[in-house]
Amino acid sequence: MGRPPGFDKDEVVHAVERQFRRTGYAGTSVDDIAKAGGLGRGSLYAAFGDKSKLYLRTLEAYCDRTEAAWAAVLEGPDDAALERLHAYLVKSARCVHDDPDRLGCMVTGFAVEGVDHDPQAGARVSQALGRIEGSLTGCVQAAQHHGDLDPEADARGISHLLMAVNRGMEVLARAGFDVVALERVADQAFEGLPLTTRARSHRAPRPVVSDAC
């Protein structure tokens, strides 16, 4: 079963990440990890250490990728900030369905499972959520500066609301809600933002977003 010497560690980490996302930390055995990574137990331990260390490594890689992906959606000029907020919601509606294995977000999985085996993992999840919140809050403030959102609204509170919608749509997707239903949720959440009269009179069509999550 073992891979030959010189195997690609990043490829193994990505395969094991998907296993953790599929079955969670508690539901994933060392044998599951070895099978997913194509390694024998000895090679696995020699290259990555124990299950906890490999979980943290996969979580780090996932968080890095997720933070960068959401930053790419949310960061940009003030005049397109409102469109980017809409894109965030539309992308949230599609993410689980765009993955053929319906694995969902590893950060959400960690929070729902309540994994307490490693405070480092908990700290990394908190950091990831904080960085995404920062990108969202910055985008909301940019829309306020441009006159598309009420300047008196609580930017951080709005970002928390949008994150809650994001996580809630993931749960609905995994429960069987289709993309059409979730895109309606995205549109309703967007309409519920404190849009200014100017923004409502110059509404752009639903933004085009990348399929990749």
One Martini backbone bead per residue (centre of mass of N, CA, C, O) as a GRO file, in nm:
protein
  213
    1MET     BB    1   0.053   0.064  -0.016
    2GLY     BB    2   0.293   0.221  -0.021
    3ARG     BB    3   0.463   0.473  -0.111
    4PRO     BB    4   0.709   0.593  -0.264
    5PRO     BB    5   0.976   0.749  -0.256
    6GLY     BB    6   0.903   1.092  -0.284
    7PHE     BB    7   0.645   1.182  -0.208
    8ASP     BB    8   0.367   1.394  -0.204
    9LYS     BB    9   0.275   1.571   0.067
   10ASP     BB   10   0.049   1.758  -0.038
   11GLU     BB   11  -0.125   1.530  -0.152
   12VAL     BB   12  -0.173   1.388   0.115
   13VAL     BB   13  -0.296   1.621   0.275
   14HIS     BB   14  -0.540   1.658   0.089
   15ALA     BB   15  -0.657   1.371   0.122
   16VAL     BB   16  -0.686   1.387   0.434
   17GLU     BB   17  -0.865   1.630   0.449
   18ARG     BB   18  -1.109   1.493   0.312
   19GLN     BB   19  -1.146   1.283   0.530
   20PHE     BB   20  -1.203   1.476   0.766
   21ARG     BB   21  -1.448   1.613   0.625
   22ARG     BB   22  -1.616   1.347   0.604
   23THR     BB   23  -1.563   1.219   0.931
   24GLY     BB   24  -1.391   1.360   1.112
   25TYR     BB   25  -1.199   1.321   1.380
   26ALA     BB   26  -1.339   1.088   1.543
   27GLY     BB   27  -1.421   0.925   1.258
   28THR     BB   28  -1.099   0.902   1.221
   29SER     BB   29  -0.864   0.684   1.148
   30VAL     BB   30  -0.552   0.580   1.087
   31ASP     BB   31  -0.639   0.392   0.858
   32ASP     BB   32  -0.791   0.604   0.697
   33ILE     BB   33  -0.548   0.787   0.651
   34ALA     BB   34  -0.365   0.585   0.508
   35LYS     BB   35  -0.558   0.526   0.276
   36ALA     BB   36  -0.595   0.816   0.168
   37GLY     BB   37  -0.264   0.858   0.140
   38GLY     BB   38  -0.110   0.589   0.059
   39LEU     BB   39  -0.007   0.472   0.346
   40GLY     BB   40   0.167   0.352   0.582
   41ARG     BB   41   0.200   0.383   0.911
   42GLY     BB   42   0.505   0.433   0.918
   43SER     BB   43   0.514   0.656   0.700
   44LEU     BB   44   0.316   0.845   0.836
   45TYR     BB   45   0.469   0.896   1.103
   46ALA     BB   46   0.740   0.986   0.976
   47ALA     BB   47   0.613   1.237   0.811
   48PHE     BB   48   0.364   1.352   1.040
   49GLY     BB   49   0.284   1.181   1.268
   50ASP     BB   50   0.014   1.202   1.429
   51LYS     BB   51  -0.314   1.265   1.406
   52SER     BB   52  -0.308   1.551   1.531
   53LYS     BB   53  -0.084   1.668   1.346
   54LEU     BB   54  -0.232   1.615   1.078
   55TYR     BB   55  -0.481   1.779   1.136
   56LEU     BB   56  -0.339   2.051   1.169
   57ARG     BB   57  -0.213   2.055   0.887
   58THR     BB   58  -0.478   2.045   0.726
   59LEU     BB   59  -0.608   2.293   0.858
   60GLU     BB   60  -0.401   2.499   0.773
   61ALA     BB   61  -0.436   2.460   0.467
   62TYR     BB   62  -0.737   2.521   0.457
   63CYS     BB   63  -0.734   2.805   0.584
   64ASP     BB   64  -0.547   2.942   0.385
   65ARG     BB   65  -0.730   2.892   0.136
   66THR     BB   66  -0.993   3.023   0.243
   67GLU     BB   67  -0.892   3.307   0.305
   68ALA     BB   68  -0.801   3.368   0.014
   69ALA     BB   69  -1.073   3.324  -0.128
   70TRP     BB   70  -1.238   3.544   0.029
   71ALA     BB   71  -1.052   3.780  -0.029
   72ALA     BB   72  -1.094   3.772  -0.339
   73VAL     BB   73  -1.400   3.844  -0.317
   74LEU     BB   74  -1.385   4.111  -0.100
   75GLU     BB   75  -1.150   4.257  -0.236
   76GLY     BB   76  -1.154   4.614  -0.325
   77PRO     BB   77  -1.324   4.850  -0.453
   78ASP     BB   78  -1.579   5.050  -0.345
   79ASP     BB   79  -1.770   5.043  -0.611
   80ALA     BB   80  -1.780   4.698  -0.568
   81ALA     BB   81  -1.869   4.601  -0.278
   82LEU     BB   82  -2.166   4.515  -0.305
   83GLU     BB   83  -2.114   4.295  -0.515
   84ARG     BB   84  -1.928   4.128  -0.328
   85LEU     BB   85  -2.141   4.057  -0.117
   86HIS     BB   86  -2.318   3.904  -0.312
   87ALA     BB   87  -2.101   3.699  -0.397
   88TYR     BB   88  -2.068   3.570  -0.122
   89LEU     BB   89  -2.357   3.455  -0.108
   90VAL     BB   90  -2.357   3.292  -0.372
   91LYS     BB   91  -2.112   3.118  -0.305
   92SER     BB   92  -2.234   2.996  -0.049
   93ALA     BB   93  -2.470   2.849  -0.204
   94ARG     BB   94  -2.253   2.666  -0.393
   95CYS     BB   95  -2.018   2.515  -0.254
   96VAL     BB   96  -2.123   2.228  -0.186
   97HIS     BB   97  -2.230   2.166  -0.481
   98ASP     BB   98  -1.937   2.197  -0.619
   99ASP     BB   99  -1.892   1.944  -0.449
  100PRO     BB  100  -1.927   1.611  -0.520
  101ASP     BB  101  -1.881   1.519  -0.198
  102ARG     BB  102  -2.002   1.712   0.016
  103LEU     BB  103  -1.798   1.817   0.261
  104GLY     BB  104  -1.740   2.095   0.335
  105CYS     BB  105  -1.637   2.275   0.605
  106MET     BB  106  -1.378   2.244   0.829
  107VAL     BB  107  -1.449   2.468   1.029
  108THR     BB  108  -1.740   2.384   1.081
  109GLY     BB  109  -1.679   2.095   1.165
  110PHE     BB  110  -1.522   2.168   1.416
  111ALA     BB  111  -1.745   2.330   1.563
  112VAL     BB  112  -1.964   2.103   1.565
  113GLU     BB  113  -1.790   1.873   1.699
  114GLY     BB  114  -1.604   1.979   1.936
  115VAL     BB  115  -1.303   1.980   1.927
  116ASP     BB  116  -1.052   1.913   2.214
  117HIS     BB  117  -0.755   1.792   2.150
  118ASP     BB  118  -0.656   2.093   2.031
  119PRO     BB  119  -0.584   2.422   2.083
  120GLN     BB  120  -0.452   2.488   1.809
  121ALA     BB  121  -0.699   2.430   1.635
  122GLY     BB  122  -0.887   2.634   1.769
  123ALA     BB  123  -0.708   2.881   1.706
  124ARG     BB  124  -0.716   2.850   1.394
  125VAL     BB  125  -1.018   2.884   1.362
  126SER     BB  126  -1.040   3.163   1.491
  127GLN     BB  127  -0.851   3.300   1.291
  128ALA     BB  128  -1.011   3.245   1.034
  129LEU     BB  129  -1.272   3.388   1.121
  130GLY     BB  130  -1.136   3.663   1.171
  131ARG     BB  131  -1.037   3.710   0.878
  132ILE     BB  132  -1.311   3.694   0.740
  133GLU     BB  133  -1.439   3.917   0.903
  134GLY     BB  134  -1.242   4.136   0.808
  135SER     BB  135  -1.317   4.123   0.507
  136LEU     BB  136  -1.616   4.186   0.545
  137THR     BB  137  -1.597   4.453   0.699
  138GLY     BB  138  -1.437   4.600   0.480
  139CYS     BB  139  -1.661   4.573   0.264
  140VAL     BB  140  -1.883   4.720   0.413
  141GLN     BB  141  -1.726   4.989   0.448
  142ALA     BB  142  -1.693   5.040   0.146
  143ALA     BB  143  -2.000   5.061   0.088
  144GLN     BB  144  -2.038   5.302   0.275
  145HIS     BB  145  -1.839   5.500   0.139
  146HIS     BB  146  -2.006   5.477  -0.145
  147GLY     BB  147  -2.332   5.473  -0.062
  148ASP     BB  148  -2.478   5.165  -0.034
  149LEU     BB  149  -2.463   5.189   0.279
  150ASP     BB  150  -2.539   5.256   0.581
  151PRO     BB  151  -2.325   5.449   0.777
  152GLU     BB  152  -2.473   5.364   1.067
  153ALA     BB  153  -2.408   5.086   1.046
  154ASP     BB  154  -2.298   4.775   1.165
  155ALA     BB  155  -2.039   4.625   1.021
  156ARG     BB  156  -1.981   4.383   1.209
  157GLY     BB  157  -2.272   4.282   1.231
  158ILE     BB  158  -2.302   4.218   0.931
  159SER     BB  159  -2.072   4.014   0.911
  160HIS     BB  160  -2.199   3.813   1.108
  161LEU     BB  161  -2.454   3.761   0.949
  162LEU     BB  162  -2.315   3.652   0.689
  163MET     BB  163  -2.174   3.415   0.830
  164ALA     BB  164  -2.435   3.277   0.924
  165VAL     BB  165  -2.549   3.230   0.643
  166ASN     BB  166  -2.319   3.062   0.535
  167ARG     BB  167  -2.341   2.828   0.747
  168GLY     BB  168  -2.642   2.767   0.705
  169MET     BB  169  -2.624   2.683   0.402
  170GLU     BB  170  -2.448   2.439   0.446
  171VAL     BB  171  -2.649   2.277   0.612
  172LEU     BB  172  -2.876   2.276   0.400
  173ALA     BB  173  -2.717   2.134   0.176
  174ARG     BB  174  -2.662   1.870   0.349
  175ALA     BB  175  -2.991   1.833   0.377
  176GLY     BB  176  -3.091   1.898   0.045
  177PHE     BB  177  -3.066   2.167  -0.062
  178ASP     BB  178  -3.076   2.346  -0.334
  179VAL     BB  179  -2.945   2.598  -0.522
  180VAL     BB  180  -3.202   2.761  -0.567
  181ALA     BB  181  -3.279   2.792  -0.270
  182LEU     BB  182  -3.006   2.925  -0.179
  183GLU     BB  183  -3.021   3.172  -0.371
  184ARG     BB  184  -3.268   3.288  -0.232
  185VAL     BB  185  -3.129   3.335   0.033
  186ALA     BB  186  -2.913   3.526  -0.075
  187ASP     BB  187  -3.109   3.743  -0.182
  188GLN     BB  188  -3.254   3.800   0.086
  189ALA     BB  189  -3.004   3.884   0.246
  190PHE     BB  190  -2.933   4.121   0.065
  191GLU     BB  191  -3.206   4.277   0.094
  192GLY     BB  192  -3.152   4.306   0.419
  193LEU     BB  193  -2.975   4.520   0.378
  194PRO     BB  194  -2.872   4.863   0.431
  195LEU     BB  195  -2.979   5.001   0.176
  196THR     BB  196  -2.972   5.249  -0.026
  197THR     BB  197  -3.139   5.426  -0.252
  198ARG     BB  198  -2.913   5.428  -0.457
  199ALA     BB  199  -2.870   5.119  -0.465
  200ARG     BB  200  -3.167   5.036  -0.545
  201SER     BB  201  -3.152   5.212  -0.825
  202HIS     BB  202  -2.854   5.040  -0.899
  203ARG     BB  203  -2.902   4.749  -0.961
  204ALA     BB  204  -2.740   4.466  -1.007
  205PRO     BB  205  -2.692   4.181  -1.114
  206ARG     BB  206  -2.607   3.888  -1.053
  207PRO     BB  207  -2.315   3.772  -0.983
  208VAL     BB  208  -2.023   3.644  -1.100
  209VAL     BB  209  -1.888   3.330  -0.993
  210SER     BB  210  -1.688   3.113  -0.882
  211ASP     BB  211  -1.693   2.762  -0.833
  212ALA     BB  212  -1.472   2.776  -0.642
  213CYS     BB  213  -1.395   2.696  -0.272
   0.00000   0.00000   0.00000
